[in-house]
Structures are given as C-alpha cells and as structure tokens.
C-alpha cells in the first residue's frame, strides 16, 4: 500500500479528534500576508474559529504576495526581541528559525491529536525539527496551474485548455490577434519565479526540476534544458500587457475575471480570488495544470515563536490544535483555493479544480513527480531563492539572452551556496 494511502487508512479514527478539546482562553498575535480578497476570507475563518474558542486574536497582516515583506518584518521583530506568537512560515524557513532556537514546539498537541497518522509524510517532515512538530500545516497549494476566462478563449477561437507549451504559445498568439492580453501577470520577483518554475517543470520534467531547483546541480543549471526553459520564459514575456510591472497577483487574476486577459499562470490561491468574487469554476473560469505533468507543492503552515506569558503559550497550543482540526481544514481550504493538508478530510464539497489537485497529487507522489516550489520557499534556503529571483527577474525585464541567464544563474547559486 502506498504511504499516502496507509496514512489515510491509519487515520480513520483521527477524524473524530477535533480541536474542541483544547478550549482555553489564549491570546495570539498572528503575522501573515493574507490580504487579498480570497486570502482575507480564509484567514478570517481562522480568526473566527479561534475567537469562538474564547481566544483573543491580534491581527498583524503584512501585505505583499508571496510573503517577502512579511519575512522582512518578522526578522525585524525577532531582532527587536518582540516576536509575534504565531507566524505564517514554510519550507526550509521553518527549519532555519527552529535552528536559531526561535520556535516553541507543539509536539504535545500533535501527539494528542495523532498528526503523524493524518499528514502525508512529505509534509510532516517539513513541520518537524529534531523529531518534534514546530509547525502546523493548513493546506496544500498547487503552484502549476493555468487559470482562464472561457469567454476570452472562445472569442479567440480556442476550444480547449493547452496541454503543451507549444499549444500555450499558439493560443497566446490567437488571443493577441483577438485583441486580448494573452497572459495576466504582475511583474514582481516572486511572480516571475512562479512562471519560471512551472516552465522548468514543463520543459525539463520532475527529475530535471529537482536536480536544478532543489539539488542545485551545476550541470543541470547550465544545461540546454535550462536554456530552453528561459527561451519559453522569454515567450511568456511577450504575452503580458505593457502595464505588468509591479502589479499585484490578485489584480492580474481580476484581469482574467473581466476577460481582459485570457490566462494567468498562478497557484490555486488565485482560485480563492475567483471564488471570493462569486465566480463559478467551470463556468466563469477554467483551471488546468501547466503543461508537462507533475505537481509543484506549496504548503502554508503556522509556527509558534518563543514568547513569554502563559496566556500566549496557551494561545499557541489552541491555535495549533484548531489549525489541524478536520472541520477547520475544510472551511479554510474551501475559501483559500487549496486542499486540506490532512489526508482524511472528505473533498465532497470541494470543486473540480480541488479534486483534480488531489488526484494529481496522489499520482505525483506515486510517480515521484511531486516537486517542492522554489518560488514559494519550499525548496531551498531564502538566500538561494533570492539569487534565483534576482536572475529570473533581471531576465524578464531585459533582453538578456537565455545563455547569459543560465550562466548568471549558475554562478549566483554557487556564490549563495559558498556563503
Ligand atoms: C504564497 C502562499 C499562498 C498565497 C500566495 C500569494 O506563497 O503560500 O498562501 O497567499 O503566496 O500571497
């Protein structure tokens, strides 16, 4: 039996354990970057649930998609000796903060509620430091999605979502000819990197993605496949409108909603945006994985910083238990566009995009084509990610050749690794 399935079966009874048994008055100050329509709705569910348990919620949102501004603010707070009680954090960032000794563990909550039995091992490992849970995952976001406006596609004579990059390029040309912006995009480094990693997976496949963007293998970084990936990224650059620079991702999603643009390549938090605007999947908007196969994994989680005061520490435990309760995972993810991190939450009330995400996730685990997102801080340390973002953005905003981009990228990654 596959490991994911085994976890789900073993978890059969754990769905009965809810956060209800951790009721207590606690206080949490929560630092997050969920400020767009869909994001705010989702985090609002967490606030509501926490307050319903008698807790006090102090909201500390730091606007900025992808969380770069939030991470800068977090560093400043910790340096000042005043960390927030709970912080939206992920991937290697969790390990980095734990290594610095900045995090409280929530192992007692995890043991009591049997987290090991209900989380896919790939996620559980990310949440643990030295064998103890230091983070609670809220969701599984998929990064490699294309969102589309069916009316815009129809107007351009496109009858199906593209399944290869060649098809995508051909469709983009058709949209252009119809006077519609082919690709809604916001020129911010993390958004450029989101396009880039989806293209790398599509052009090179999962093994190549892993070698280049996770293992940072120099041969992969300098390969012809990487050159080809930049060539496709250059094509995408030709499909964005002149005002793309600096645009927030949710405003790009709104362009697709209005039919000003045909496609957006973005993780499924974009679906949260469509849903918050009352749009119906399959009718008002379409979803399809970006060409190539595989699954780019992104998961949001909360960590618990070392704070003083029984009230706050109690608040951390209540929040951790709540985040992992099956009911909360369902409500939150219906709003966020993602799927639950727990394997035992029924998806009956979720839409077709979420069901596709779940099916493809299982297939990717089985076929070893699940890869962690570099752009969304699941793959490499922040310092290395920063180098990727710099080169990819410089490429996107200049006429740099693909050969030069590859050389610069390989050198920058090497430099970051040596520091
Ligand atoms: C991602 C995060 C998502 C979504 C997105 C845009 O990194 O995992 O939850 O919020 O940024 O802000």
CSV table of C-alpha atoms and ligand atoms in Angstrom, one decimal:
chain,number,residue,atom,x,y,z
A,1,UNK,CA,0.0,0.0,0.0
A,2,UNK,CA,1.3,3.4,-0.8
A,3,UNK,CA,2.5,5.5,2.1
A,4,UNK,CA,-0.1,8.3,1.5
A,5,UNK,CA,-2.9,5.7,1.5
A,6,UNK,CA,-1.5,4.0,4.5
A,7,UNK,CA,-1.5,7.3,6.4
A,8,UNK,CA,-5.1,7.9,5.4
A,9,UNK,CA,-6.3,4.4,6.5
A,10,UNK,CA,-4.4,4.6,9.8
A,11,UNK,CA,-6.0,8.0,10.3
A,12,UNK,CA,-9.5,6.5,10.1
A,13,UNK,CA,-10.3,7.3,13.7
A,14,UNK,CA,-8.4,10.5,14.0
A,15,UNK,CA,-11.1,12.5,12.1
A,16,UNK,CA,-13.1,12.2,15.3
A,17,UNK,CA,-10.5,14.2,17.3
A,18,UNK,CA,-11.2,17.8,16.9
A,19,UNK,CA,-9.7,21.0,18.4
A,20,UNK,CA,-12.8,21.2,20.6
A,21,UNK,CA,-10.9,19.5,23.4
A,22,UNK,CA,-8.3,22.3,23.6
A,23,UNK,CA,-10.7,25.1,24.6
A,24,UNK,CA,-8.9,27.7,26.6
A,25,UNK,CA,-8.6,31.5,26.8
A,26,UNK,CA,-5.4,32.3,25.0
A,27,UNK,CA,-4.0,35.3,23.1
A,28,UNK,CA,-2.3,35.1,19.8
A,29,UNK,CA,-0.8,37.8,17.6
A,30,UNK,CA,-0.7,36.3,14.1
A,31,UNK,CA,1.7,37.6,11.5
A,32,UNK,CA,0.6,36.7,7.9
A,33,UNK,CA,0.4,38.1,4.4
A,34,UNK,CA,-3.1,37.1,3.5
A,35,UNK,CA,-4.6,40.4,2.5
A,36,UNK,CA,-6.2,39.8,-0.9
A,37,UNK,CA,-10.0,39.1,-1.1
A,38,UNK,CA,-9.7,35.3,-1.1
A,39,UNK,CA,-6.8,35.3,1.4
A,40,UNK,CA,-8.5,37.6,3.9
A,41,UNK,CA,-11.6,35.5,3.8
A,42,UNK,CA,-9.6,32.4,4.5
A,43,UNK,CA,-7.6,33.8,7.4
A,44,UNK,CA,-10.9,35.4,8.7
A,45,UNK,CA,-12.1,31.8,9.2
A,46,UNK,CA,-9.2,31.1,11.4
A,47,UNK,CA,-9.7,34.2,13.4
A,48,UNK,CA,-13.4,33.4,13.8
A,49,UNK,CA,-12.7,29.8,15.0
A,50,UNK,CA,-10.1,31.0,17.4
A,51,UNK,CA,-12.4,33.6,18.9
A,52,UNK,CA,-15.2,31.1,19.1
A,53,UNK,CA,-12.9,29.1,21.4
A,54,UNK,CA,-12.6,32.1,23.7
A,55,UNK,CA,-9.3,33.3,22.5
A,56,UNK,CA,-8.1,36.8,21.7
A,57,UNK,CA,-6.7,37.3,18.1
A,58,UNK,CA,-4.4,40.2,17.3
A,59,UNK,CA,-4.1,40.5,13.6
A,60,UNK,CA,-0.8,41.5,12.1
A,61,UNK,CA,-1.1,41.4,8.3
A,62,UNK,CA,1.9,42.5,6.2
A,63,UNK,CA,0.7,43.0,2.6
A,64,UNK,CA,2.7,41.6,-0.2
A,65,UNK,CA,2.0,38.4,-2.2
A,66,UNK,CA,4.4,35.5,-1.7
A,67,UNK,CA,5.3,36.9,1.8
A,68,UNK,CA,8.7,38.6,1.1
A,69,UNK,CA,7.6,41.8,3.0
A,70,UNK,CA,6.2,39.6,5.9
A,71,UNK,CA,9.5,37.8,6.2
A,72,UNK,CA,11.5,41.1,6.4
A,73,UNK,CA,9.1,42.3,9.1
A,74,UNK,CA,9.4,39.1,11.0
A,75,UNK,CA,13.2,39.3,11.1
A,76,UNK,CA,12.9,42.9,12.5
A,77,UNK,CA,10.5,41.8,15.2
A,78,UNK,CA,12.7,38.9,16.3
A,79,UNK,CA,15.9,41.1,16.3
A,80,UNK,CA,14.0,43.6,18.5
A,81,UNK,CA,13.2,40.8,20.9
A,82,UNK,CA,9.4,41.0,20.3
A,83,UNK,CA,8.4,38.1,18.1
A,84,UNK,CA,4.7,37.6,17.2
A,85,UNK,CA,3.1,34.5,18.8
A,86,UNK,CA,2.2,32.8,15.6
A,87,UNK,CA,3.7,33.3,12.1
A,88,UNK,CA,2.8,32.0,8.7
A,89,UNK,CA,6.0,30.4,7.6
A,90,UNK,CA,7.0,27.5,5.4
A,91,UNK,CA,9.5,25.0,4.0
A,92,UNK,CA,13.2,25.4,4.9
A,93,UNK,CA,12.3,28.7,6.6
A,94,UNK,CA,10.7,26.6,9.4
A,95,UNK,CA,14.0,24.7,9.9
A,96,UNK,CA,16.0,27.9,9.8
A,97,UNK,CA,14.1,29.5,12.5
A,98,UNK,CA,13.9,26.3,14.6
A,99,UNK,CA,17.7,26.0,14.3
A,100,UNK,CA,18.1,29.5,15.6
A,101,UNK,CA,16.2,28.4,18.7
A,102,UNK,CA,13.3,30.8,17.9
A,103,UNK,CA,10.4,28.4,17.9
A,104,UNK,CA,8.3,26.6,20.5
A,105,UNK,CA,7.3,23.1,19.6
A,106,UNK,CA,3.7,21.9,19.7
A,107,UNK,CA,4.6,18.2,20.0
A,108,UNK,CA,2.1,17.6,22.8
A,109,UNK,CA,-0.8,18.9,20.7
A,110,UNK,CA,0.5,16.8,17.7
A,111,UNK,CA,0.8,13.6,19.8
A,112,UNK,CA,-2.6,14.1,21.4
A,113,UNK,CA,-4.3,14.5,18.0
A,114,UNK,CA,-2.2,12.0,16.2
A,115,UNK,CA,-0.8,14.3,13.5
A,116,UNK,CA,1.6,11.7,12.2
A,117,UNK,CA,-1.3,9.5,11.2
A,118,UNK,CA,-3.2,12.2,9.2
A,119,UNK,CA,-0.4,14.1,7.4
A,120,UNK,CA,1.3,12.9,4.3
A,121,UNK,CA,4.9,12.2,5.3
A,122,UNK,CA,6.3,14.7,2.8
A,123,UNK,CA,4.5,17.5,4.8
A,124,UNK,CA,5.0,16.0,8.3
A,125,UNK,CA,8.8,16.1,7.7
A,126,UNK,CA,8.8,19.8,6.8
A,127,UNK,CA,6.8,20.6,10.0
A,128,UNK,CA,9.2,18.8,12.3
A,129,UNK,CA,12.6,19.9,13.8
A,130,UNK,CA,14.6,17.3,15.6
A,131,UNK,CA,11.7,14.9,15.6
A,132,UNK,CA,9.2,17.4,17.1
A,133,UNK,CA,6.4,19.4,15.4
A,134,UNK,CA,7.3,23.1,15.4
A,135,UNK,CA,4.6,24.0,12.7
A,136,UNK,CA,1.0,23.2,11.9
A,137,UNK,CA,0.1,22.9,8.2
A,138,UNK,CA,-3.1,24.5,7.0
A,139,UNK,CA,-3.2,23.4,3.4
A,140,UNK,CA,-1.7,22.1,0.2
A,141,UNK,CA,-1.5,24.7,-2.6
A,142,UNK,CA,-0.6,23.7,-6.1
A,143,UNK,CA,1.6,26.2,-8.0
A,144,UNK,CA,1.5,24.8,-11.5
A,145,UNK,CA,-1.9,25.9,-12.6
A,146,UNK,CA,-3.3,27.9,-15.6
A,147,UNK,CA,-6.5,29.9,-15.0
A,148,UNK,CA,-8.5,31.0,-17.9
A,149,UNK,CA,-11.6,33.1,-18.9
A,150,UNK,CA,-13.8,30.8,-21.1
A,151,UNK,CA,-15.4,33.8,-22.9
A,152,UNK,CA,-12.0,35.2,-23.8
A,153,UNK,CA,-10.8,31.8,-25.1
A,154,UNK,CA,-14.0,31.5,-27.1
A,155,UNK,CA,-13.6,34.9,-28.7
A,156,UNK,CA,-10.1,33.9,-29.8
A,157,UNK,CA,-11.3,30.6,-31.2
A,158,UNK,CA,-9.6,28.4,-28.5
A,159,UNK,CA,-11.6,25.3,-27.8
A,160,UNK,CA,-9.6,23.6,-25.1
A,161,UNK,CA,-7.0,24.4,-22.4
A,162,UNK,CA,-3.4,24.0,-23.7
A,163,UNK,CA,-1.6,20.8,-22.8
A,164,UNK,CA,1.8,21.6,-24.2
A,165,UNK,CA,3.9,24.8,-24.2
A,166,UNK,CA,3.6,24.8,-28.0
A,167,UNK,CA,-0.2,24.8,-27.7
A,168,UNK,CA,0.0,27.5,-25.0
A,169,UNK,CA,2.1,29.7,-27.3
A,170,UNK,CA,-0.2,29.1,-30.2
A,171,UNK,CA,-3.3,30.0,-28.0
A,172,UNK,CA,-1.5,33.1,-26.8
A,173,UNK,CA,-1.0,34.2,-30.4
A,174,UNK,CA,-4.7,33.7,-31.1
A,175,UNK,CA,-5.6,35.8,-28.0
A,176,UNK,CA,-3.2,38.5,-29.2
A,177,UNK,CA,-4.8,38.5,-32.6
A,178,UNK,CA,-8.2,38.9,-31.0
A,179,UNK,CA,-7.0,42.0,-29.0
A,180,UNK,CA,-7.0,40.2,-25.7
A,181,UNK,CA,-3.9,40.1,-23.4
A,182,UNK,CA,-2.8,36.5,-23.5
A,183,UNK,CA,-1.2,36.4,-20.0
A,184,UNK,CA,-2.2,38.3,-17.0
A,185,UNK,CA,0.9,38.8,-14.9
A,186,UNK,CA,2.3,41.0,-12.2
A,187,UNK,CA,6.0,41.9,-12.6
A,188,UNK,CA,7.2,41.1,-9.1
A,189,UNK,CA,10.1,38.8,-8.5
A,190,UNK,CA,8.1,36.0,-6.8
A,191,UNK,CA,5.5,36.1,-9.6
A,192,UNK,CA,8.3,35.9,-12.3
A,193,UNK,CA,9.8,33.0,-10.3
A,194,UNK,CA,6.4,31.3,-10.2
A,195,UNK,CA,6.2,31.3,-14.0
A,196,UNK,CA,9.8,30.2,-14.2
A,197,UNK,CA,9.4,27.1,-12.0
A,198,UNK,CA,6.3,26.0,-13.8
A,199,UNK,CA,8.1,26.3,-17.1
A,200,UNK,CA,11.1,24.4,-15.8
A,201,UNK,CA,8.9,21.5,-14.7
A,202,UNK,CA,7.1,21.6,-18.0
A,203,UNK,CA,10.2,21.8,-20.2
A,204,UNK,CA,12.5,19.5,-18.1
A,205,UNK,CA,10.2,17.2,-16.1
A,206,UNK,CA,10.3,16.5,-12.4
A,207,UNK,CA,13.7,14.9,-12.3
A,208,UNK,CA,15.3,17.8,-14.0
A,209,UNK,CA,13.4,20.3,-11.8
A,210,UNK,CA,14.7,18.5,-8.7
A,211,UNK,CA,18.3,18.5,-9.9
A,212,UNK,CA,18.2,22.1,-10.9
A,213,UNK,CA,15.9,23.9,-8.4
A,214,UNK,CA,16.3,21.6,-5.3
A,215,UNK,CA,19.7,19.9,-5.5
A,216,UNK,CA,21.2,23.0,-7.3
A,217,UNK,CA,23.2,20.7,-9.5
A,218,UNK,CA,25.6,22.9,-11.7
A,219,UNK,CA,25.3,20.6,-14.7
A,220,UNK,CA,21.5,20.9,-14.6
A,221,UNK,CA,21.7,24.6,-14.1
A,222,UNK,CA,23.9,25.1,-17.1
A,223,UNK,CA,22.2,22.5,-19.3
A,224,UNK,CA,20.4,23.0,-22.7
A,225,UNK,CA,17.2,22.2,-20.9
A,226,UNK,CA,17.7,25.2,-18.7
A,227,UNK,CA,18.4,27.3,-21.8
A,228,UNK,CA,15.2,26.0,-23.3
A,229,UNK,CA,13.3,26.9,-20.1
A,230,UNK,CA,14.5,30.5,-20.4
A,231,UNK,CA,13.5,30.5,-24.0
A,232,UNK,CA,9.9,29.7,-23.0
A,233,UNK,CA,10.0,32.3,-20.3
A,234,UNK,CA,11.0,34.8,-22.9
A,235,UNK,CA,8.0,33.8,-25.0
A,236,UNK,CA,5.8,34.4,-21.9
A,237,UNK,CA,7.3,37.8,-21.5
A,238,UNK,CA,5.9,38.6,-25.0
A,239,UNK,CA,2.4,37.7,-23.9
A,240,UNK,CA,2.0,40.2,-21.0
A,241,UNK,CA,0.5,43.6,-21.3
A,242,UNK,CA,2.6,46.8,-21.1
A,243,UNK,CA,1.5,47.6,-17.5
A,244,UNK,CA,2.6,44.4,-15.9
A,245,UNK,CA,5.4,45.9,-13.9
A,246,UNK,CA,4.8,45.7,-10.1
A,247,UNK,CA,1.2,44.6,-10.4
A,248,UNK,CA,-0.2,42.5,-7.5
A,249,UNK,CA,-1.1,38.9,-8.4
A,250,UNK,CA,-4.7,39.4,-7.4
A,251,UNK,CA,-5.1,42.3,-9.8
A,252,UNK,CA,-3.8,40.0,-12.5
A,253,UNK,CA,-6.4,37.5,-11.5
A,254,UNK,CA,-9.0,40.3,-11.9
A,255,UNK,CA,-7.9,40.8,-15.5
A,256,UNK,CA,-8.8,37.2,-16.2
A,257,UNK,CA,-12.2,37.6,-14.4
A,258,UNK,CA,-13.0,40.6,-16.5
A,259,UNK,CA,-11.9,38.9,-19.7
A,260,UNK,CA,-9.2,41.5,-20.4
A,261,UNK,CA,-6.7,38.6,-20.3
A,262,UNK,CA,-7.1,35.0,-21.4
A,263,UNK,CA,-4.8,33.2,-19.0
A,264,UNK,CA,-3.0,33.6,-15.7
A,265,UNK,CA,-0.3,31.1,-14.5
A,266,UNK,CA,-0.5,31.1,-10.7
A,267,UNK,CA,-1.0,28.9,-7.7
A,268,UNK,CA,-4.5,28.0,-6.6
A,269,UNK,CA,-4.8,30.9,-4.2
A,270,UNK,CA,-5.9,32.5,-7.5
A,271,UNK,CA,-9.0,30.3,-7.2
A,272,UNK,CA,-9.7,31.7,-3.8
A,273,UNK,CA,-9.8,35.1,-5.5
A,274,UNK,CA,-12.2,33.9,-8.2
A,275,UNK,CA,-14.4,32.3,-5.5
A,276,UNK,CA,-14.4,35.4,-3.3
A,277,UNK,CA,-15.7,37.4,-6.3
A,278,UNK,CA,-18.6,34.9,-6.7
A,279,UNK,CA,-17.2,33.3,-9.8
A,280,UNK,CA,-18.1,29.7,-10.6
A,281,UNK,CA,-15.4,27.2,-11.6
A,282,UNK,CA,-16.1,25.5,-15.0
A,283,UNK,CA,-18.4,28.3,-15.9
A,284,UNK,CA,-16.8,31.7,-15.2
A,285,UNK,CA,-13.3,30.4,-15.1
A,286,UNK,CA,-11.3,27.3,-16.1
A,287,UNK,CA,-8.4,25.6,-14.4
A,288,UNK,CA,-5.8,23.2,-15.9
A,289,UNK,CA,-2.3,22.2,-14.8
A,290,UNK,CA,0.5,23.9,-16.7
A,291,UNK,CA,1.9,21.7,-19.4
A,292,UNK,CA,4.3,18.9,-18.6
A,293,UNK,CA,3.0,16.8,-15.7
A,294,UNK,CA,4.0,16.6,-12.1
A,295,UNK,CA,2.9,18.8,-9.2
A,296,UNK,CA,4.6,21.8,-7.7
A,297,UNK,CA,3.9,21.7,-4.0
A,298,UNK,CA,3.4,24.7,-1.7
A,299,UNK,CA,2.0,24.4,1.8
A,300,UNK,CA,1.2,27.1,4.2
A,301,UNK,CA,1.8,26.5,7.9
A,302,UNK,CA,2.0,28.3,11.2
A,303,UNK,CA,4.9,28.4,13.5
A,304,UNK,CA,5.0,29.4,17.1
A,305,UNK,CA,7.7,31.7,18.3
A,306,UNK,CA,9.2,31.8,21.7
A,307,UNK,CA,7.1,34.2,23.7
A,308,UNK,CA,6.6,34.8,27.3
A,309,UNK,CA,3.4,34.5,29.3
A,310,UNK,CA,1.1,31.5,30.0
A,311,UNK,CA,-1.7,33.2,28.1
A,312,UNK,CA,0.2,33.4,24.9
A,313,UNK,CA,1.7,29.9,25.1
A,314,UNK,CA,-1.8,28.5,25.7
A,315,UNK,CA,-2.9,30.5,22.7
A,316,UNK,CA,-0.3,28.8,20.6
A,317,UNK,CA,-1.5,25.4,21.6
A,318,UNK,CA,-5.1,26.2,21.0
A,319,UNK,CA,-4.3,27.6,17.6
A,320,UNK,CA,-2.1,24.6,16.6
A,321,UNK,CA,-5.0,22.2,17.6
A,322,UNK,CA,-7.5,24.3,15.7
A,323,UNK,CA,-5.5,24.6,12.5
A,324,UNK,CA,-5.3,20.8,12.3
A,325,UNK,CA,-8.9,20.1,13.1
A,326,UNK,CA,-10.7,18.4,10.2
A,327,UNK,CA,-13.6,20.9,10.3
A,328,UNK,CA,-11.3,23.9,10.2
A,329,UNK,CA,-9.2,22.4,7.4
A,330,UNK,CA,-12.3,22.0,5.3
A,331,UNK,CA,-13.7,25.5,5.9
A,332,UNK,CA,-10.4,27.2,5.5
A,333,UNK,CA,-9.4,25.5,2.3
A,334,UNK,CA,-12.9,26.0,0.7
A,335,UNK,CA,-12.1,29.7,0.9
A,336,UNK,CA,-8.3,29.6,0.2
A,337,UNK,CA,-8.4,27.7,-3.1
A,338,UNK,CA,-6.2,24.9,-1.7
A,339,UNK,CA,-6.9,21.4,-0.4
A,340,UNK,CA,-6.6,20.2,3.2
A,341,UNK,CA,-3.2,19.2,4.5
A,342,UNK,CA,-4.9,16.3,6.3
A,343,UNK,CA,-5.5,13.2,4.2
A,344,UNK,CA,-8.7,12.3,5.9
A,345,UNK,CA,-10.9,15.3,5.1
A,346,UNK,CA,-13.6,14.4,2.6
A,347,UNK,CA,-13.5,16.5,-0.6
A,348,UNK,CA,-17.2,16.1,-1.5
A,349,UNK,CA,-17.9,19.8,-1.1
A,350,UNK,CA,-14.8,20.9,-3.0
A,351,UNK,CA,-14.9,21.9,-6.7
A,352,UNK,CA,-13.5,20.1,-9.7
A,353,UNK,CA,-10.2,22.0,-9.6
A,354,UNK,CA,-9.6,20.9,-6.0
A,355,UNK,CA,-10.5,17.3,-6.8
A,356,UNK,CA,-8.1,17.5,-9.8
A,357,UNK,CA,-5.4,18.8,-7.5
A,358,UNK,CA,-5.9,16.0,-5.0
A,359,UNK,CA,-5.9,13.3,-7.7
A,360,UNK,CA,-2.8,14.7,-9.4
A,361,UNK,CA,-1.1,15.0,-6.0
A,362,UNK,CA,-1.6,11.3,-5.3
A,363,UNK,CA,-0.4,10.4,-8.8
A,364,UNK,CA,2.6,12.7,-8.4
A,365,UNK,CA,3.5,11.0,-5.1
A,366,UNK,CA,3.2,7.6,-6.7
A,367,UNK,CA,5.1,8.5,-9.8
A,368,UNK,CA,7.8,10.5,-7.9
A,369,UNK,CA,6.9,13.7,-9.8
A,370,UNK,CA,6.0,15.8,-6.8
A,371,UNK,CA,8.4,18.7,-6.5
A,372,UNK,CA,8.6,21.5,-3.9
A,373,UNK,CA,8.1,25.1,-5.0
A,374,UNK,CA,11.3,27.1,-5.2
A,375,UNK,CA,9.4,30.4,-5.7
A,376,UNK,CA,7.2,29.7,-2.6
A,377,UNK,CA,10.0,28.8,-0.3
A,378,UNK,CA,9.5,25.1,-0.1
A,379,UNK,CA,12.7,24.0,-1.9
A,380,UNK,CA,15.9,26.0,-1.0
A,381,UNK,CA,17.1,28.4,1.7
A,382,UNK,CA,15.9,32.0,1.4
A,383,UNK,CA,19.4,33.1,0.4
A,384,UNK,CA,19.5,30.8,-2.6
A,385,UNK,CA,15.9,31.6,-3.6
A,386,UNK,CA,16.9,35.2,-3.6
A,387,UNK,CA,19.5,34.5,-6.2
A,388,UNK,CA,17.0,32.7,-8.4
A,389,UNK,CA,14.5,35.6,-8.1
A,390,UNK,CA,17.2,38.2,-8.9
A,391,UNK,CA,18.3,36.5,-12.1
A,392,UNK,CA,14.9,35.4,-13.3
A,393,UNK,CA,13.5,39.0,-12.8
A,394,UNK,CA,16.5,40.6,-14.4
A,395,UNK,CA,16.0,38.3,-17.4
A,396,UNK,CA,12.2,39.0,-17.6
A,397,UNK,CA,12.8,42.8,-17.5
A,398,UNK,CA,15.7,43.0,-20.1
A,399,UNK,CA,16.7,41.5,-23.4
A,400,UNK,CA,19.2,39.2,-21.6
A,401,UNK,CA,19.8,36.0,-23.7
A,402,UNK,CA,18.9,32.6,-22.3
A,403,UNK,CA,22.6,31.6,-22.5
A,404,UNK,CA,23.6,34.6,-20.3
A,405,UNK,CA,20.7,33.9,-17.9
A,406,UNK,CA,21.9,30.3,-17.4
A,407,UNK,CA,25.5,31.4,-16.8
A,408,UNK,CA,24.4,34.1,-14.3
A,409,UNK,CA,22.1,31.8,-12.5
A,410,UNK,CA,24.7,29.0,-12.1
A,411,UNK,CA,27.2,31.5,-10.8
A,412,UNK,CA,24.8,33.2,-8.5
A,413,UNK,CA,23.6,29.9,-7.0
A,414,UNK,CA,27.2,28.8,-6.5
A,415,UNK,CA,28.0,32.1,-4.7
A,416,UNK,CA,25.0,31.7,-2.4
A,417,UNK,CA,26.0,28.2,-1.5
A,418,UNK,CA,29.5,29.3,-0.6
A,419,UNK,CA,28.3,32.0,1.8
B,1,LIG,C1,2.0,32.0,-1.3
B,1,LIG,C2,1.2,31.5,-0.2
B,1,LIG,C3,-0.2,31.5,-0.6
B,1,LIG,C4,-0.7,32.8,-1.2
B,1,LIG,C5,0.4,33.4,-2.1
B,1,LIG,C6,0.1,34.8,-2.5
B,1,LIG,O1,3.4,32.0,-1.1
B,1,LIG,O2,1.6,30.1,0.0
B,1,LIG,O3,-1.0,31.1,0.6
B,1,LIG,O4,-1.1,33.6,-0.2
B,1,LIG,O5,1.6,33.4,-1.6
B,1,LIG,O6,0.1,35.7,-1.5
